[in-house]
């Protein structure tokens, strides 16, 4: 199945049913404000995250344009996840959305701006290449029950699979099995880079293990691919301070790693952020399923 067909299939009402989590929708108890350099453009951007109304979900505000954090607005892009609406783009959203999904922030307004007021696209700050900065900021302001515009609380739903789901491209694949809880197993394979090699990591993902075992894992790249990425106009803001870099012949150039399998854990971080985009109306985005992802 091709990826576009897989997404349409996954969104179909026959494959997914929405069931209660037994919880109420949540939002931030205060406002978060962070700024920093971005990965691909190298520019500085500023993000301010406001508490949101129940039922309205997570959405970005850029130049007064509202862009929901939804799969409906995802556009194909290299080495990041990009949202686009009416000609305005928000790039590299996966780390922020991963933290919001895992920490149960169902509704919020994410106001983002570039220092250049003429820009029609903007990136989320990259910090150290992990989701740590976002998790720490969320922990600092706290979480509270979200109310809708009439002052009522709203039940939180989650997507449940009615049957197994499978998608592949070349030797990469993802499969999801119906389950009562979220569970992720992720594998990567870099046979030409011995210091990384083949790794697997499994986690319940949306419980307390996220902050301790996933959020702090950093973006990684292969040293021999850096020049090619630069020639494509990417990673202008990349450095040894916001990524762990591995050479095929020399191994890790900026150790120590936070975990022996940090690269694989980071793929789980990204996957949570990407699958959070299936959320709607303040629901959980990540499906109640056992998800197995490889490459």
mmCIF file of C-alpha atoms in Angstrom:
data_model
loop_
_atom_site.group_PDB
_atom_site.id
_atom_site.type_symbol
_atom_site.label_atom_id
_atom_site.label_comp_id
_atom_site.label_asym_id
_atom_site.label_seq_id
_atom_site.Cartn_x
_atom_site.Cartn_y
_atom_site.Cartn_z
ATOM 1 C CA UNK A 1 0.000 0.000 0.000
ATOM 2 C CA UNK A 2 1.335 3.442 -0.932
ATOM 3 C CA UNK A 3 1.694 5.976 1.881
ATOM 4 C CA UNK A 4 -1.018 8.351 0.607
ATOM 5 C CA UNK A 5 -3.469 5.452 0.288
ATOM 6 C CA UNK A 6 -2.453 4.225 3.736
ATOM 7 C CA UNK A 7 -3.203 7.592 5.327
ATOM 8 C CA UNK A 8 -6.633 7.736 3.697
ATOM 9 C CA UNK A 9 -7.313 4.177 4.831
ATOM 10 C CA UNK A 10 -6.183 4.915 8.363
ATOM 11 C CA UNK A 11 -8.486 7.943 8.543
ATOM 12 C CA UNK A 12 -11.490 5.986 7.290
ATOM 13 C CA UNK A 13 -14.357 5.476 9.680
ATOM 14 C CA UNK A 14 -14.281 1.717 9.020
ATOM 15 C CA UNK A 15 -10.783 1.326 10.448
ATOM 16 C CA UNK A 16 -11.047 3.665 13.444
ATOM 17 C CA UNK A 17 -13.623 4.058 16.174
ATOM 18 C CA UNK A 18 -13.399 6.781 18.812
ATOM 19 C CA UNK A 19 -13.876 5.625 22.386
ATOM 20 C CA UNK A 20 -13.671 7.335 25.739
ATOM 21 C CA UNK A 21 -10.429 7.292 27.685
ATOM 22 C CA UNK A 22 -12.294 7.822 30.956
ATOM 23 C CA UNK A 23 -10.560 11.193 31.254
ATOM 24 C CA UNK A 24 -11.445 14.817 30.609
ATOM 25 C CA UNK A 25 -9.619 16.970 28.069
ATOM 26 C CA UNK A 26 -6.692 18.973 29.449
ATOM 27 C CA UNK A 27 -4.830 22.173 28.655
ATOM 28 C CA UNK A 28 -1.935 24.182 30.058
ATOM 29 C CA UNK A 29 -2.365 25.867 33.433
ATOM 30 C CA UNK A 30 -0.312 28.822 32.205
ATOM 31 C CA UNK A 31 1.507 30.249 29.218
ATOM 32 C CA UNK A 32 4.800 28.898 27.823
ATOM 33 C CA UNK A 33 7.190 31.210 25.979
ATOM 34 C CA UNK A 34 10.417 29.946 24.401
ATOM 35 C CA UNK A 35 12.646 31.086 21.549
ATOM 36 C CA UNK A 36 15.675 29.599 19.838
ATOM 37 C CA UNK A 37 17.517 28.764 16.655
ATOM 38 C CA UNK A 38 15.834 26.489 14.127
ATOM 39 C CA UNK A 39 17.411 23.451 12.471
ATOM 40 C CA UNK A 40 16.952 23.890 8.736
ATOM 41 C CA UNK A 41 16.719 27.650 8.150
ATOM 42 C CA UNK A 42 19.087 28.526 10.980
ATOM 43 C CA UNK A 43 16.845 31.477 11.861
ATOM 44 C CA UNK A 44 15.559 32.303 15.331
ATOM 45 C CA UNK A 45 11.860 31.822 16.041
ATOM 46 C CA UNK A 46 9.688 32.525 19.056
ATOM 47 C CA UNK A 47 6.890 30.300 20.348
ATOM 48 C CA UNK A 48 4.205 31.227 22.841
ATOM 49 C CA UNK A 49 1.785 28.451 23.848
ATOM 50 C CA UNK A 50 -1.518 29.550 25.368
ATOM 51 C CA UNK A 51 -4.129 27.465 27.212
ATOM 52 C CA UNK A 52 -6.880 26.357 24.822
ATOM 53 C CA UNK A 53 -10.605 25.688 24.966
ATOM 54 C CA UNK A 54 -11.805 22.099 25.220
ATOM 55 C CA UNK A 55 -12.870 20.650 21.886
ATOM 56 C CA UNK A 56 -10.632 22.939 19.841
ATOM 57 C CA UNK A 57 -7.472 20.816 19.917
ATOM 58 C CA UNK A 58 -3.925 21.959 19.226
ATOM 59 C CA UNK A 59 -3.342 24.550 16.526
ATOM 60 C CA UNK A 60 -0.682 26.989 15.377
ATOM 61 C CA UNK A 61 -1.136 30.716 14.833
ATOM 62 C CA UNK A 62 1.254 32.320 12.345
ATOM 63 C CA UNK A 63 0.667 35.845 10.966
ATOM 64 C CA UNK A 64 -2.924 35.601 12.313
ATOM 65 C CA UNK A 65 -3.470 32.414 10.252
ATOM 66 C CA UNK A 66 -4.671 29.364 12.168
ATOM 67 C CA UNK A 67 -3.199 25.995 11.153
ATOM 68 C CA UNK A 68 -4.554 22.957 13.029
ATOM 69 C CA UNK A 69 -2.003 20.346 14.141
ATOM 70 C CA UNK A 70 -3.788 17.807 11.967
ATOM 71 C CA UNK A 71 -2.838 15.231 9.340
ATOM 72 C CA UNK A 72 -5.146 17.136 6.965
ATOM 73 C CA UNK A 73 -2.568 19.931 6.733
ATOM 74 C CA UNK A 74 0.633 17.877 6.467
ATOM 75 C CA UNK A 75 2.766 18.510 3.385
ATOM 76 C CA UNK A 76 5.641 16.371 2.167
ATOM 77 C CA UNK A 77 8.997 17.777 3.228
ATOM 78 C CA UNK A 78 12.567 16.599 3.718
ATOM 79 C CA UNK A 79 13.864 15.689 7.182
ATOM 80 C CA UNK A 80 11.024 17.297 9.119
ATOM 81 C CA UNK A 81 7.252 17.322 9.496
ATOM 82 C CA UNK A 82 5.566 20.353 7.915
ATOM 83 C CA UNK A 83 2.055 21.796 8.230
ATOM 84 C CA UNK A 84 0.704 24.114 5.533
ATOM 85 C CA UNK A 85 -2.482 26.124 5.070
ATOM 86 C CA UNK A 86 -3.264 29.016 2.718
ATOM 87 C CA UNK A 87 0.382 29.341 1.697
ATOM 88 C CA UNK A 88 1.776 29.520 5.251
ATOM 89 C CA UNK A 89 4.070 26.750 6.485
ATOM 90 C CA UNK A 90 5.103 25.588 9.950
ATOM 91 C CA UNK A 91 8.146 23.295 9.773
ATOM 92 C CA UNK A 92 9.758 20.842 12.203
ATOM 93 C CA UNK A 93 6.707 20.478 14.438
ATOM 94 C CA UNK A 94 7.353 16.881 15.535
ATOM 95 C CA UNK A 95 9.297 17.438 18.787
ATOM 96 C CA UNK A 96 6.855 19.991 20.181
ATOM 97 C CA UNK A 97 3.804 17.920 19.232
ATOM 98 C CA UNK A 98 5.419 14.796 20.677
ATOM 99 C CA UNK A 99 5.811 16.515 24.055
ATOM 100 C CA UNK A 100 2.267 17.918 24.012
ATOM 101 C CA UNK A 101 0.740 14.537 23.111
ATOM 102 C CA UNK A 102 2.756 12.572 25.656
ATOM 103 C CA UNK A 103 2.140 15.082 28.453
ATOM 104 C CA UNK A 104 -1.603 15.140 27.775
ATOM 105 C CA UNK A 105 -1.964 18.742 26.577
ATOM 106 C CA UNK A 106 -5.007 18.195 24.358
ATOM 107 C CA UNK A 107 -5.934 21.818 23.631
ATOM 108 C CA UNK A 108 -3.638 24.811 23.119
ATOM 109 C CA UNK A 109 -2.918 27.724 20.808
ATOM 110 C CA UNK A 110 0.695 27.712 19.589
ATOM 111 C CA UNK A 111 1.601 31.219 18.539
ATOM 112 C CA UNK A 112 4.806 31.225 16.489
ATOM 113 C CA UNK A 113 6.729 34.002 14.792
ATOM 114 C CA UNK A 114 9.943 34.508 12.880
ATOM 115 C CA UNK A 115 12.154 37.527 13.430
ATOM 116 C CA UNK A 116 11.539 38.326 9.755
ATOM 117 C CA UNK A 117 7.971 39.605 9.506
ATOM 118 C CA UNK A 118 7.911 38.918 5.748
ATOM 119 C CA UNK A 119 8.432 35.165 6.105
ATOM 120 C CA UNK A 120 5.574 32.935 4.942
ATOM 121 C CA UNK A 121 7.127 29.882 6.593
ATOM 122 C CA UNK A 122 8.599 29.404 10.024
ATOM 123 C CA UNK A 123 10.252 26.614 11.990
ATOM 124 C CA UNK A 124 9.798 25.514 15.572
ATOM 125 C CA UNK A 125 12.982 26.111 17.641
ATOM 126 C CA UNK A 126 15.211 23.048 17.814
ATOM 127 C CA UNK A 127 17.051 23.544 21.147
ATOM 128 C CA UNK A 128 19.296 20.514 21.877
ATOM 129 C CA UNK A 129 17.594 18.301 19.279
ATOM 130 C CA UNK A 130 15.327 16.570 21.796
ATOM 131 C CA UNK A 131 11.925 17.351 23.352
ATOM 132 C CA UNK A 132 13.447 18.158 26.758
ATOM 133 C CA UNK A 133 12.906 21.920 26.605
ATOM 134 C CA UNK A 134 9.201 21.473 25.835
ATOM 135 C CA UNK A 135 8.649 18.838 28.531
ATOM 136 C CA UNK A 136 10.378 20.973 31.152
ATOM 137 C CA UNK A 137 8.300 24.016 30.170
ATOM 138 C CA UNK A 138 5.065 22.006 30.368
ATOM 139 C CA UNK A 139 6.052 20.646 33.778
ATOM 140 C CA UNK A 140 6.834 24.154 35.005
ATOM 141 C CA UNK A 141 3.440 25.684 34.146
ATOM 142 C CA UNK A 142 1.420 22.553 34.854
ATOM 143 C CA UNK A 143 -1.799 21.175 33.412
ATOM 144 C CA UNK A 144 -5.464 21.775 34.145
ATOM 145 C CA UNK A 145 -8.880 20.625 33.014
ATOM 146 C CA UNK A 146 -9.900 22.343 29.783
ATOM 147 C CA UNK A 147 -13.325 23.955 29.513
ATOM 148 C CA UNK A 148 -15.169 24.737 26.312
ATOM 149 C CA UNK A 149 -16.383 28.234 25.441
ATOM 150 C CA UNK A 150 -19.577 27.598 27.432
ATOM 151 C CA UNK A 151 -17.617 26.617 30.541
ATOM 152 C CA UNK A 152 -18.217 22.876 30.269
ATOM 153 C CA UNK A 153 -15.662 20.093 30.496
ATOM 154 C CA UNK A 154 -15.346 17.674 27.568
ATOM 155 C CA UNK A 155 -14.657 13.950 27.540
ATOM 156 C CA UNK A 156 -11.353 12.879 26.002
ATOM 157 C CA UNK A 157 -11.600 10.260 23.272
ATOM 158 C CA UNK A 158 -8.932 8.088 21.671
ATOM 159 C CA UNK A 159 -8.819 6.314 18.283
ATOM 160 C CA UNK A 160 -9.094 2.511 18.421
ATOM 161 C CA UNK A 161 -8.272 0.218 15.518
ATOM 162 C CA UNK A 162 -10.879 -2.296 14.396
ATOM 163 C CA UNK A 163 -8.302 -4.451 12.573
ATOM 164 C CA UNK A 164 -4.519 -4.612 12.005
ATOM 165 C CA UNK A 165 -3.066 -1.937 9.756
ATOM 166 C CA UNK A 166 0.103 -2.213 7.658
ATOM 167 C CA UNK A 167 2.048 0.136 5.402
ATOM 168 C CA UNK A 168 5.459 -0.320 3.773
ATOM 169 C CA UNK A 169 7.862 1.426 1.443
ATOM 170 C CA UNK A 170 10.847 -0.554 0.158
ATOM 171 C CA UNK A 171 12.261 -2.251 3.281
ATOM 172 C CA UNK A 172 10.632 0.171 5.726
ATOM 173 C CA UNK A 173 7.331 -0.711 7.351
ATOM 174 C CA UNK A 174 4.865 0.123 10.078
ATOM 175 C CA UNK A 175 2.203 -2.167 11.457
ATOM 176 C CA UNK A 176 -0.413 -1.458 14.126
ATOM 177 C CA UNK A 177 -2.481 -4.054 15.987
ATOM 178 C CA UNK A 178 -5.629 -3.317 18.000
ATOM 179 C CA UNK A 179 -4.820 -3.067 21.711
ATOM 180 C CA UNK A 180 -6.251 -1.696 24.936
ATOM 181 C CA UNK A 181 -3.128 0.396 25.622
ATOM 182 C CA UNK A 182 -0.538 2.317 23.604
ATOM 183 C CA UNK A 183 2.695 0.451 22.995
ATOM 184 C CA UNK A 184 5.489 1.218 20.512
ATOM 185 C CA UNK A 185 8.340 -0.926 19.229
ATOM 186 C CA UNK A 186 10.718 0.856 16.880
ATOM 187 C CA UNK A 187 13.699 -0.437 14.939
ATOM 188 C CA UNK A 188 16.422 1.255 12.872
ATOM 189 C CA UNK A 189 19.219 -0.235 10.806
ATOM 190 C CA UNK A 190 22.422 1.454 9.614
ATOM 191 C CA UNK A 191 24.638 -1.430 8.421
ATOM 192 C CA UNK A 192 27.263 0.959 6.986
ATOM 193 C CA UNK A 193 27.550 2.833 10.302
ATOM 194 C CA UNK A 194 28.728 0.240 12.845
ATOM 195 C CA UNK A 195 28.442 2.560 15.851
ATOM 196 C CA UNK A 196 24.658 2.680 15.238
ATOM 197 C CA UNK A 197 23.961 -0.626 13.499
ATOM 198 C CA UNK A 198 20.594 -2.261 14.152
ATOM 199 C CA UNK A 199 18.696 -1.096 17.241
ATOM 200 C CA UNK A 200 15.261 -1.752 18.721
ATOM 201 C CA UNK A 201 13.461 0.103 21.502
ATOM 202 C CA UNK A 202 10.031 -0.560 23.032
ATOM 203 C CA UNK A 203 7.957 1.597 25.348
ATOM 204 C CA UNK A 204 4.456 2.273 26.612
ATOM 205 C CA UNK A 205 5.320 5.775 25.338
ATOM 206 C CA UNK A 206 2.457 7.882 26.727
ATOM 207 C CA UNK A 207 3.051 7.090 30.390
ATOM 208 C CA UNK A 208 5.703 8.352 32.803
ATOM 209 C CA UNK A 209 8.431 6.585 30.808
ATOM 210 C CA UNK A 210 8.231 9.256 28.094
ATOM 211 C CA UNK A 211 9.904 11.963 30.129
ATOM 212 C CA UNK A 212 12.615 9.688 31.487
ATOM 213 C CA UNK A 213 13.380 7.471 28.498
ATOM 214 C CA UNK A 214 12.251 9.231 25.296
ATOM 215 C CA UNK A 215 11.973 13.025 25.589
ATOM 216 C CA UNK A 216 15.692 13.583 26.194
ATOM 217 C CA UNK A 217 16.864 11.548 23.192
ATOM 218 C CA UNK A 218 18.427 13.790 20.546
ATOM 219 C CA UNK A 219 18.321 14.017 16.775
ATOM 220 C CA UNK A 220 21.162 12.172 15.096
ATOM 221 C CA UNK A 221 22.792 12.309 11.686
ATOM 222 C CA UNK A 222 25.504 10.583 9.688
ATOM 223 C CA UNK A 223 28.623 12.715 9.244
ATOM 224 C CA UNK A 224 29.183 11.567 5.655
ATOM 225 C CA UNK A 225 25.694 12.837 4.707
ATOM 226 C CA UNK A 226 26.119 16.341 6.156
ATOM 227 C CA UNK A 227 27.621 17.911 3.026
ATOM 228 C CA UNK A 228 24.786 16.558 0.871
ATOM 229 C CA UNK A 229 22.135 17.896 3.274
ATOM 230 C CA UNK A 230 23.815 21.305 3.283
ATOM 231 C CA UNK A 231 23.857 21.361 -0.534
ATOM 232 C CA UNK A 232 20.067 20.883 -0.444
ATOM 233 C CA UNK A 233 19.657 23.972 1.745
ATOM 234 C CA UNK A 234 18.959 21.949 4.888
ATOM 235 C CA UNK A 235 20.427 21.927 8.445
ATOM 236 C CA UNK A 236 21.701 25.529 8.262
ATOM 237 C CA UNK A 237 21.195 25.695 12.023
ATOM 238 C CA UNK A 238 22.618 22.250 12.745
ATOM 239 C CA UNK A 239 25.636 21.845 15.032
ATOM 240 C CA UNK A 240 27.227 19.477 17.514
ATOM 241 C CA UNK A 241 25.123 21.247 20.153
ATOM 242 C CA UNK A 242 21.759 20.171 18.721
ATOM 243 C CA UNK A 243 22.447 16.745 17.230
ATOM 244 C CA UNK A 244 24.572 13.694 17.866
ATOM 245 C CA UNK A 245 26.751 13.032 14.831
ATOM 246 C CA UNK A 246 28.103 9.628 13.856
ATOM 247 C CA UNK A 247 30.795 8.856 11.298
ATOM 248 C CA UNK A 248 30.773 5.579 9.406
ATOM 249 C CA UNK A 249 34.513 5.195 10.063
ATOM 250 C CA UNK A 250 35.180 7.152 13.282
ATOM 251 C CA UNK A 251 32.026 6.510 15.299
ATOM 252 C CA UNK A 252 30.366 9.172 17.438
ATOM 253 C CA UNK A 253 31.958 12.603 17.062
ATOM 254 C CA UNK A 254 30.342 14.248 20.094
ATOM 255 C CA UNK A 255 29.859 11.660 22.830
ATOM 256 C CA UNK A 256 28.661 10.723 25.338
ATOM 257 C CA UNK A 257 25.247 9.440 24.288
ATOM 258 C CA UNK A 258 22.431 9.722 26.816
ATOM 259 C CA UNK A 259 21.507 6.081 26.081
ATOM 260 C CA UNK A 260 23.309 3.392 24.060
ATOM 261 C CA UNK A 261 20.228 3.257 21.798
ATOM 262 C CA UNK A 262 19.560 7.027 21.765
ATOM 263 C CA UNK A 263 19.078 7.163 17.957
ATOM 264 C CA UNK A 264 16.300 4.577 18.106
ATOM 265 C CA UNK A 265 14.633 6.280 21.065
ATOM 266 C CA UNK A 266 14.631 9.520 19.109
ATOM 267 C CA UNK A 267 12.730 7.830 16.288
ATOM 268 C CA UNK A 268 10.062 6.923 18.855
ATOM 269 C CA UNK A 269 9.948 10.584 19.921
ATOM 270 C CA UNK A 270 9.382 11.633 16.291
ATOM 271 C CA UNK A 271 6.773 8.914 15.738
ATOM 272 C CA UNK A 272 4.700 10.092 18.703
ATOM 273 C CA UNK A 273 4.774 13.626 17.316
ATOM 274 C CA UNK A 274 3.738 12.505 13.850
ATOM 275 C CA UNK A 275 0.915 10.212 14.988
ATOM 276 C CA UNK A 276 -0.363 12.968 17.302
ATOM 277 C CA UNK A 277 -1.544 14.606 14.067
ATOM 278 C CA UNK A 278 -4.469 12.167 13.938
ATOM 279 C CA UNK A 279 -6.006 14.017 16.906
ATOM 280 C CA UNK A 280 -9.249 15.882 16.357
ATOM 281 C CA UNK A 281 -11.297 18.188 18.564
ATOM 282 C CA UNK A 282 -9.052 17.740 21.588
ATOM 283 C CA UNK A 283 -8.899 13.966 21.381
ATOM 284 C CA UNK A 284 -5.826 11.764 21.737
ATOM 285 C CA UNK A 285 -4.025 11.439 18.422
ATOM 286 C CA UNK A 286 -1.877 8.362 18.987
ATOM 287 C CA UNK A 287 -4.066 5.287 18.419
ATOM 288 C CA UNK A 288 -4.734 2.779 21.170
ATOM 289 C CA UNK A 289 -2.654 0.144 19.449
ATOM 290 C CA UNK A 290 0.548 -1.846 19.483
ATOM 291 C CA UNK A 291 2.637 -0.063 16.858
ATOM 292 C CA UNK A 292 5.734 -1.649 15.339
ATOM 293 C CA UNK A 293 7.874 0.561 13.126
ATOM 294 C CA UNK A 294 11.059 -0.299 11.230
ATOM 295 C CA UNK A 295 13.245 2.205 9.380
#
